[in-house]
Amino acid sequence: MLTISQVTEQTGLTAYTLRYYEKIGVLKNPQRTEGGARLYSESDVTYIQCLVHLKKLGLSLEEITEFTRDGCVMEKIKQGEDPAHFTPTLSKRTEILSKYLAELEAKRQELDGIIAMTRAKLEGYHELSQDV
Amino acid sequence: MLTISQVTEQTGLTAYTLRYYEKIGVLKNPQRTEGGARLYSESDVTYIQCLVHLKKLGLSLEEITEFTRDGCVMEKIKQGEDPAHFTPTLSKRTEILSKYLAELEAKRQELDGIIAMTRAKLEGYHELSQDV
DNA sequence: GCTTGACTTCGAGCTAGCTCTAAGGTGTAC
DNA sequence: GTACACCTTAGAGCTAGCTCGAAGTCAAGC
């Protein structure tokens, strides 16, 4: 188990930000010491690192919460809770995830376009500096 | 030449936003009618559409301004201004663009990772719904 | 027991990026 | 000439996402 300052080192987020995320519900309440200090598990940290990745891709905290809430359910299933219990919502969750996947892939196409554009521009520069 | 409301249709930005971008220097001042109304050229619109793309990728307005300012110089060169005039700064500009390209490619790698993760999750769902 | 340092909460303050309101000007249609 | 749609400006207001300060608690070391 890690303290908040250890988590800041591993994730690049500040302690302020971690507490803020907790306050607004993006992070679930972590365990506490008897004295009340936060204790984060390895899986908490993994979750936070995933969150940071998604943020870098331009997703809002709200979108990330929606996105990863899904993952939590998957974990529950894997940890042995009866999947039949979830089956009614499973198709809905599949739908959400598929939608996200499509969005991510659109984003990637867009990104590829920009990359190609940038490359072309750079080549333009190269030609200029060689010809002149 | 297009009015501001025609530009909102073509770009998806509101008139408020377009004027705001102009105020903070993200967009250059467009032409005006005698009455003072803004008139946007086709190339203005192309520029704005590019801006919107970059925004979707999570770039800040500041980054976009830095990024696209570069393109303006390229256009000047192509329009016949003496490239020798620019040669001293050309290597600097190449450097900036290269840095951006590297960033974009890192972003793409990250995105690919997330896409793979999402696909794996979806497959997990599929197996569950078939097995149970 | 006292200092030190890392933790706590609460709430105020801050930046980016819009979004809107109010008050007024312009231009075309009837 | 007046109604109406559409434009203008300045500046206030708003949300997201932090960021910080103040005041206090707790555990370890001297």
GROMACS .gro file of C-alpha atoms (C1' of nucleotides) in nm:
model
  324
    1MET     CA    1   0.000   0.000   0.000
    2LEU     CA    2   0.123   0.345  -0.095
    3THR     CA    3   0.083   0.689   0.062
    4ILE     CA    4  -0.047   0.981  -0.139
    5SER     CA    5   0.302   1.123  -0.195
    6GLN     CA    6   0.424   0.790  -0.332
    7VAL     CA    7   0.129   0.789  -0.571
    8THR     CA    8   0.213   1.141  -0.690
    9GLU     CA    9   0.559   1.012  -0.784
   10GLN     CA   10   0.420   0.717  -0.976
   11THR     CA   11   0.146   0.901  -1.160
   12GLY     CA   12   0.270   1.257  -1.203
   13LEU     CA   13  -0.048   1.395  -1.048
   14THR     CA   14  -0.027   1.622  -0.744
   15ALA     CA   15  -0.176   1.531  -0.405
   16TYR     CA   16  -0.416   1.822  -0.455
   17THR     CA   17  -0.537   1.668  -0.776
   18LEU     CA   18  -0.576   1.319  -0.630
   19ARG     CA   19  -0.788   1.452  -0.344
   20TYR     CA   20  -0.985   1.662  -0.591
   21TYR     CA   21  -1.056   1.359  -0.811
   22GLU     CA   22  -1.178   1.177  -0.504
   23LYS     CA   23  -1.403   1.465  -0.405
   24ILE     CA   24  -1.572   1.484  -0.743
   25GLY     CA   25  -1.608   1.105  -0.767
   26VAL     CA   26  -1.357   1.028  -1.039
   27LEU     CA   27  -1.161   0.816  -0.791
   28LYS     CA   28  -1.324   0.594  -0.533
   29ASN     CA   29  -1.237   0.653  -0.167
   30PRO     CA   30  -0.912   0.471  -0.092
   31GLN     CA   31  -0.832   0.281   0.226
   32ARG     CA   32  -0.713   0.481   0.526
   33THR     CA   33  -0.461   0.436   0.806
   34GLU     CA   34  -0.597   0.452   1.161
   35GLY     CA   35  -0.481   0.812   1.164
   36GLY     CA   36  -0.688   0.887   0.854
   37ALA     CA   37  -0.411   0.907   0.590
   38ARG     CA   38  -0.494   0.766   0.245
   39LEU     CA   39  -0.350   0.429   0.141
   40TYR     CA   40  -0.357   0.333  -0.226
   41SER     CA   41  -0.335  -0.025  -0.355
   42GLU     CA   42  -0.138  -0.128  -0.663
   43SER     CA   43  -0.463  -0.160  -0.860
   44ASP     CA   44  -0.564   0.189  -0.750
   45VAL     CA   45  -0.239   0.315  -0.899
   46THR     CA   46  -0.292   0.119  -1.221
   47TYR     CA   47  -0.635   0.274  -1.248
   48ILE     CA   48  -0.495   0.623  -1.196
   49GLN     CA   49  -0.226   0.567  -1.458
   50CYS     CA   50  -0.492   0.458  -1.706
   51LEU     CA   51  -0.686   0.774  -1.620
   52VAL     CA   52  -0.379   0.986  -1.692
   53HIS     CA   53  -0.337   0.818  -2.032
   54LEU     CA   54  -0.696   0.886  -2.125
   55LYS     CA   55  -0.664   1.247  -2.015
   56LYS     CA   56  -0.364   1.295  -2.242
   57LEU     CA   57  -0.587   1.184  -2.528
   58GLY     CA   58  -0.816   1.475  -2.456
   59LEU     CA   59  -1.099   1.291  -2.279
   60SER     CA   60  -1.278   1.488  -2.008
   61LEU     CA   61  -1.297   1.355  -1.652
   62GLU     CA   62  -1.664   1.284  -1.708
   63GLU     CA   63  -1.592   1.074  -2.016
   64ILE     CA   64  -1.315   0.891  -1.834
   65THR     CA   65  -1.544   0.810  -1.544
   66GLU     CA   66  -1.804   0.670  -1.780
   67PHE     CA   67  -1.538   0.479  -1.969
   68THR     CA   68  -1.365   0.320  -1.673
   69ARG     CA   69  -1.672   0.253  -1.467
   70ASP     CA   70  -1.721  -0.014  -1.725
   71GLY     CA   71  -1.386  -0.168  -1.638
   72CYS     CA   72  -1.489  -0.196  -1.275
   73VAL     CA   73  -1.783  -0.414  -1.367
   74MET     CA   74  -1.555  -0.634  -1.576
   75GLU     CA   75  -1.333  -0.682  -1.273
   76LYS     CA   76  -1.627  -0.776  -1.057
   77ILE     CA   77  -1.723  -1.040  -1.312
   78LYS     CA   78  -1.373  -1.175  -1.328
   79GLN     CA   79  -1.355  -1.187  -0.951
   80GLY     CA   80  -1.632  -1.443  -0.953
   81GLU     CA   81  -1.956  -1.249  -0.920
   82ASP     CA   82  -2.226  -1.424  -1.117
   83PRO     CA   83  -2.205  -1.300  -1.475
   84ALA     CA   84  -2.567  -1.397  -1.530
   85HIS     CA   85  -2.638  -1.123  -1.284
   86PHE     CA   86  -2.491  -0.874  -1.527
   87THR     CA   87  -2.610  -1.025  -1.853
   88PRO     CA   88  -2.903  -0.784  -1.899
   89THR     CA   89  -2.669  -0.487  -1.880
   90LEU     CA   90  -2.385  -0.659  -2.062
   91SER     CA   91  -2.515  -0.576  -2.407
   92LYS     CA   92  -2.562  -0.218  -2.301
   93ARG     CA   93  -2.205  -0.206  -2.176
   94THR     CA   94  -2.082  -0.367  -2.495
   95GLU     CA   95  -2.267  -0.099  -2.683
   96ILE     CA   96  -2.104   0.182  -2.485
   97LEU     CA   97  -1.761   0.031  -2.531
   98SER     CA   98  -1.815  -0.022  -2.904
   99LYS     CA   99  -1.919   0.338  -2.936
  100TYR     CA  100  -1.602   0.444  -2.756
  101LEU     CA  101  -1.391   0.222  -2.974
  102ALA     CA  102  -1.540   0.384  -3.283
  103GLU     CA  103  -1.468   0.727  -3.139
  104LEU     CA  104  -1.112   0.633  -3.056
  105GLU     CA  105  -1.059   0.500  -3.406
  106ALA     CA  106  -1.201   0.818  -3.559
  107LYS     CA  107  -0.961   1.011  -3.340
  108ARG     CA  108  -0.679   0.799  -3.469
  109GLN     CA  109  -0.773   0.867  -3.831
  110GLU     CA  110  -0.779   1.236  -3.758
  111LEU     CA  111  -0.443   1.209  -3.591
  112ASP     CA  112  -0.300   1.022  -3.888
  113GLY     CA  113  -0.421   1.299  -4.116
  114ILE     CA  114  -0.250   1.564  -3.906
  115ILE     CA  115   0.069   1.358  -3.892
  116ALA     CA  116   0.072   1.322  -4.271
  117MET     CA  117   0.015   1.696  -4.305
  118THR     CA  118   0.298   1.774  -4.069
  119ARG     CA  119   0.532   1.536  -4.250
  120ALA     CA  120   0.449   1.699  -4.584
  121LYS     CA  121   0.520   2.038  -4.434
  122LEU     CA  122   0.855   1.920  -4.300
  123GLU     CA  123   0.948   1.779  -4.639
  124GLY     CA  124   0.860   2.115  -4.792
  125TYR     CA  125   1.111   2.271  -4.556
  126HIS     CA  126   1.376   2.021  -4.649
  127GLU     CA  127   1.338   2.086  -5.019
  128LEU     CA  128   1.360   2.458  -4.960
  129SER     CA  129   1.677   2.437  -4.757
  130GLN     CA  130   1.838   2.210  -5.020
  131ASP     CA  131   1.737   2.407  -5.330
  132VAL     CA  132   1.824   2.753  -5.205
  133MET     CA  133  -1.652   3.561  -4.890
  134LEU     CA  134  -1.862   3.428  -4.606
  135THR     CA  135  -2.041   3.595  -4.315
  136ILE     CA  136  -1.983   3.481  -3.960
  137SER     CA  137  -2.305   3.277  -3.951
  138GLN     CA  138  -2.205   3.091  -4.267
  139VAL     CA  139  -1.873   3.012  -4.105
  140THR     CA  140  -2.045   2.877  -3.795
  141GLU     CA  141  -2.233   2.635  -4.021
  142GLN     CA  142  -1.917   2.518  -4.193
  143THR     CA  143  -1.702   2.481  -3.884
  144GLY     CA  144  -1.938   2.398  -3.601
  145LEU     CA  145  -1.803   2.684  -3.391
  146THR     CA  146  -2.040   2.952  -3.259
  147ALA     CA  147  -2.013   3.318  -3.358
  148TYR     CA  148  -1.924   3.391  -2.994
  149THR     CA  149  -1.632   3.153  -3.019
  150LEU     CA  150  -1.507   3.290  -3.350
  151ARG     CA  151  -1.507   3.644  -3.212
  152TYR     CA  152  -1.341   3.520  -2.895
  153TYR     CA  153  -1.065   3.347  -3.094
  154GLU     CA  154  -1.007   3.669  -3.278
  155LYS     CA  155  -0.990   3.866  -2.955
  156ILE     CA  156  -0.726   3.640  -2.802
  157GLY     CA  157  -0.523   3.626  -3.124
  158VAL     CA  158  -0.589   3.266  -3.230
  159LEU     CA  159  -0.752   3.396  -3.549
  160LYS     CA  160  -0.627   3.694  -3.740
  161ASN     CA  161  -0.868   3.984  -3.802
  162PRO     CA  162  -1.080   3.899  -4.105
  163GLN     CA  163  -1.188   4.144  -4.374
  164ARG     CA  164  -1.491   4.363  -4.306
  165THR     CA  165  -1.786   4.498  -4.500
  166GLU     CA  166  -1.824   4.875  -4.512
  167GLY     CA  167  -2.076   4.837  -4.234
  168GLY     CA  168  -1.819   4.656  -4.020
  169ALA     CA  169  -1.945   4.296  -4.049
  170ARG     CA  170  -1.680   4.022  -4.069
  171LEU     CA  171  -1.611   3.855  -4.404
  172TYR     CA  172  -1.419   3.527  -4.408
  173SER     CA  173  -1.230   3.393  -4.710
  174GLU     CA  174  -1.221   3.025  -4.810
  175SER     CA  175  -0.868   2.996  -4.677
  176ASP     CA  176  -0.980   3.148  -4.345
  177VAL     CA  177  -1.239   2.872  -4.323
  178THR     CA  178  -0.984   2.604  -4.409
  179TYR     CA  179  -0.762   2.738  -4.135
  180ILE     CA  180  -1.048   2.730  -3.884
  181GLN     CA  181  -1.137   2.374  -3.981
  182CYS     CA  182  -0.776   2.270  -3.924
  183LEU     CA  183  -0.792   2.443  -3.586
  184VAL     CA  184  -1.103   2.245  -3.495
  185HIS     CA  185  -0.930   1.919  -3.589
  186LEU     CA  186  -0.631   1.998  -3.371
  187LYS     CA  187  -0.858   2.091  -3.083
  188LYS     CA  188  -1.032   1.755  -3.104
  189LEU     CA  189  -0.692   1.597  -3.058
  190GLY     CA  190  -0.661   1.771  -2.723
  191LEU     CA  191  -0.423   2.052  -2.820
  192SER     CA  192  -0.469   2.379  -2.634
  193LEU     CA  193  -0.536   2.702  -2.824
  194GLU     CA  194  -0.186   2.815  -2.736
  195GLU     CA  195  -0.031   2.501  -2.887
  196ILE     CA  196  -0.247   2.535  -3.195
  197THR     CA  197  -0.143   2.894  -3.246
  198GLU     CA  198   0.223   2.798  -3.218
  199PHE     CA  199   0.166   2.503  -3.451
  200THR     CA  200  -0.019   2.686  -3.725
  201ARG     CA  201   0.179   3.008  -3.714
  202ASP     CA  202   0.439   2.792  -3.879
  203GLY     CA  203   0.207   2.715  -4.167
  204CYS     CA  204   0.159   3.084  -4.235
  205VAL     CA  205   0.529   3.129  -4.300
  206MET     CA  206   0.527   2.831  -4.535
  207GLU     CA  207   0.247   2.994  -4.731
  208LYS     CA  208   0.439   3.319  -4.757
  209ILE     CA  209   0.734   3.127  -4.898
  210LYS     CA  210   0.517   2.945  -5.148
  211GLN     CA  211   0.354   3.271  -5.252
  212GLY     CA  212   0.690   3.384  -5.380
  213GLU     CA  213   0.853   3.573  -5.095
  214ASP     CA  214   1.225   3.520  -5.108
  215PRO     CA  215   1.302   3.199  -4.917
  216ALA     CA  216   1.658   3.321  -4.858
  217HIS     CA  217   1.493   3.579  -4.641
  218PHE     CA  218   1.364   3.307  -4.416
  219THR     CA  219   1.658   3.070  -4.428
  220PRO     CA  220   1.803   3.170  -4.089
  221THR     CA  221   1.479   3.079  -3.915
  222LEU     CA  222   1.401   2.780  -4.133
  223SER     CA  223   1.605   2.537  -3.928
  224LYS     CA  224   1.439   2.663  -3.613
  225ARG     CA  225   1.099   2.611  -3.769
  226THR     CA  226   1.198   2.267  -3.885
  227GLU     CA  227   1.300   2.193  -3.529
  228ILE     CA  228   0.966   2.304  -3.387
  229LEU     CA  229   0.774   2.102  -3.644
  230SER     CA  230   0.988   1.794  -3.583
  231LYS     CA  231   0.921   1.822  -3.213
  232TYR     CA  232   0.549   1.844  -3.285
  233LEU     CA  233   0.565   1.545  -3.513
  234ALA     CA  234   0.732   1.343  -3.239
  235GLU     CA  235   0.462   1.450  -2.994
  236LEU     CA  236   0.187   1.358  -3.236
  237GLU     CA  237   0.342   1.019  -3.294
  238ALA     CA  238   0.372   0.958  -2.921
  239LYS     CA  239   0.007   1.049  -2.893
  240ARG     CA  240  -0.073   0.801  -3.163
  241GLN     CA  241   0.114   0.524  -2.983
  242GLU     CA  242  -0.077   0.600  -2.668
  243LEU     CA  243  -0.401   0.596  -2.862
  244ASP     CA  244  -0.314   0.261  -3.017
  245GLY     CA  245  -0.254   0.122  -2.670
  246ILE     CA  246  -0.592   0.238  -2.548
  247ILE     CA  247  -0.761   0.102  -2.860
  248ALA     CA  248  -0.599  -0.238  -2.805
  249MET     CA  249  -0.710  -0.231  -2.441
  250THR     CA  250  -1.064  -0.145  -2.539
  251ARG     CA  251  -1.072  -0.421  -2.801
  252ALA     CA  252  -0.951  -0.673  -2.545
  253LYS     CA  253  -1.221  -0.563  -2.305
  254LEU     CA  254  -1.487  -0.597  -2.573
  255GLU     CA  255  -1.364  -0.946  -2.656
  256GLY     CA  256  -1.389  -1.031  -2.287
  257TYR     CA  257  -1.754  -0.929  -2.300
  258HIS     CA  258  -1.814  -1.139  -2.608
  259GLU     CA  259  -1.670  -1.450  -2.446
  260LEU     CA  260  -1.884  -1.395  -2.138
  261SER     CA  261  -2.204  -1.358  -2.332
  262GLN     CA  262  -2.128  -1.671  -2.538
  263ASP     CA  263  -2.013  -1.893  -2.253
  264VAL     CA  264  -2.286  -1.821  -2.004
  265DG     C1'  265   0.750   1.635   2.573
  266DC     C1'  266   0.877   1.876   2.172
  267DT     C1'  267   1.003   1.929   1.699
  268DT     C1'  268   0.959   1.790   1.230
  269DG     C1'  269   0.732   1.651   0.841
  270DA     C1'  270   0.378   1.438   0.608
  271DC     C1'  271  -0.071   1.399   0.634
  272DT     C1'  272  -0.583   1.587   0.697
  273DT     C1'  273  -1.016   1.908   0.575
  274DC     C1'  274  -1.243   2.308   0.411
  275DG     C1'  275  -1.295   2.656   0.130
  276DA     C1'  276  -1.109   3.030  -0.149
  277DG     C1'  277  -0.871   3.150  -0.579
  278DC     C1'  278  -0.713   3.081  -1.040
  279DT     C1'  279  -0.676   2.985  -1.569
  280DA     C1'  280  -0.869   2.829  -2.001
  281DG     C1'  281  -1.225   2.845  -2.286
  282DC     C1'  282  -1.614   2.968  -2.385
  283DT     C1'  283  -2.118   3.177  -2.349
  284DC     C1'  284  -2.421   3.519  -2.297
  285DT     C1'  285  -2.644   3.989  -2.223
  286DA     C1'  286  -2.726   4.455  -2.325
  287DA     C1'  287  -2.734   4.814  -2.618
  288DG     C1'  288  -2.691   4.950  -3.045
  289DG     C1'  289  -2.576   4.971  -3.589
  290DT     C1'  290  -2.681   4.796  -4.083
  291DG     C1'  291  -2.934   4.652  -4.471
  292DT     C1'  292  -3.308   4.464  -4.730
  293DA     C1'  293  -3.825   4.392  -4.794
  294DC     C1'  294  -4.252   4.572  -4.799
  295DG     C1'  295  -4.026   5.455  -4.285
  296DT     C1'  296  -4.049   5.073  -4.025
  297DA     C1'  297  -4.003   4.593  -3.931
  298DC     C1'  298  -3.694   4.231  -3.917
  299DA     C1'  299  -3.284   3.960  -3.946
  300DC     C1'  300  -2.829   3.987  -3.874
  301DC     C1'  301  -2.442   4.211  -3.749
  302DT     C1'  302  -2.142   4.490  -3.393
  303DT     C1'  303  -1.899   4.588  -2.915
  304DA     C1'  304  -1.783   4.565  -2.418
  305DG     C1'  305  -1.796   4.328  -2.048
  306DA     C1'  306  -2.012   4.003  -1.715
  307DG     C1'  307  -2.089   3.516  -1.605
  308DC     C1'  308  -2.010   3.032  -1.629
  309DT     C1'  309  -1.792   2.544  -1.610
  310DA     C1'  310  -1.399   2.236  -1.585
  311DG     C1'  311  -1.009   2.139  -1.371
  312DC     C1'  312  -0.711   2.228  -1.087
  313DT     C1'  313  -0.411   2.487  -0.707
  314DC     C1'  314  -0.334   2.675  -0.293
  315DG     C1'  315  -0.358   2.855   0.204
  316DA     C1'  316  -0.486   2.800   0.670
  317DA     C1'  317  -0.537   2.547   1.051
  318DG     C1'  318  -0.515   2.133   1.255
  319DT     C1'  319  -0.380   1.595   1.340
  320DC     C1'  320  -0.060   1.223   1.377
  321DA     C1'  321   0.377   0.940   1.414
  322DA     C1'  322   0.872   0.914   1.455
  323DG     C1'  323   1.304   1.077   1.633
  324DC     C1'  324   1.576   1.330   1.974
   0.00000   0.00000   0.00000
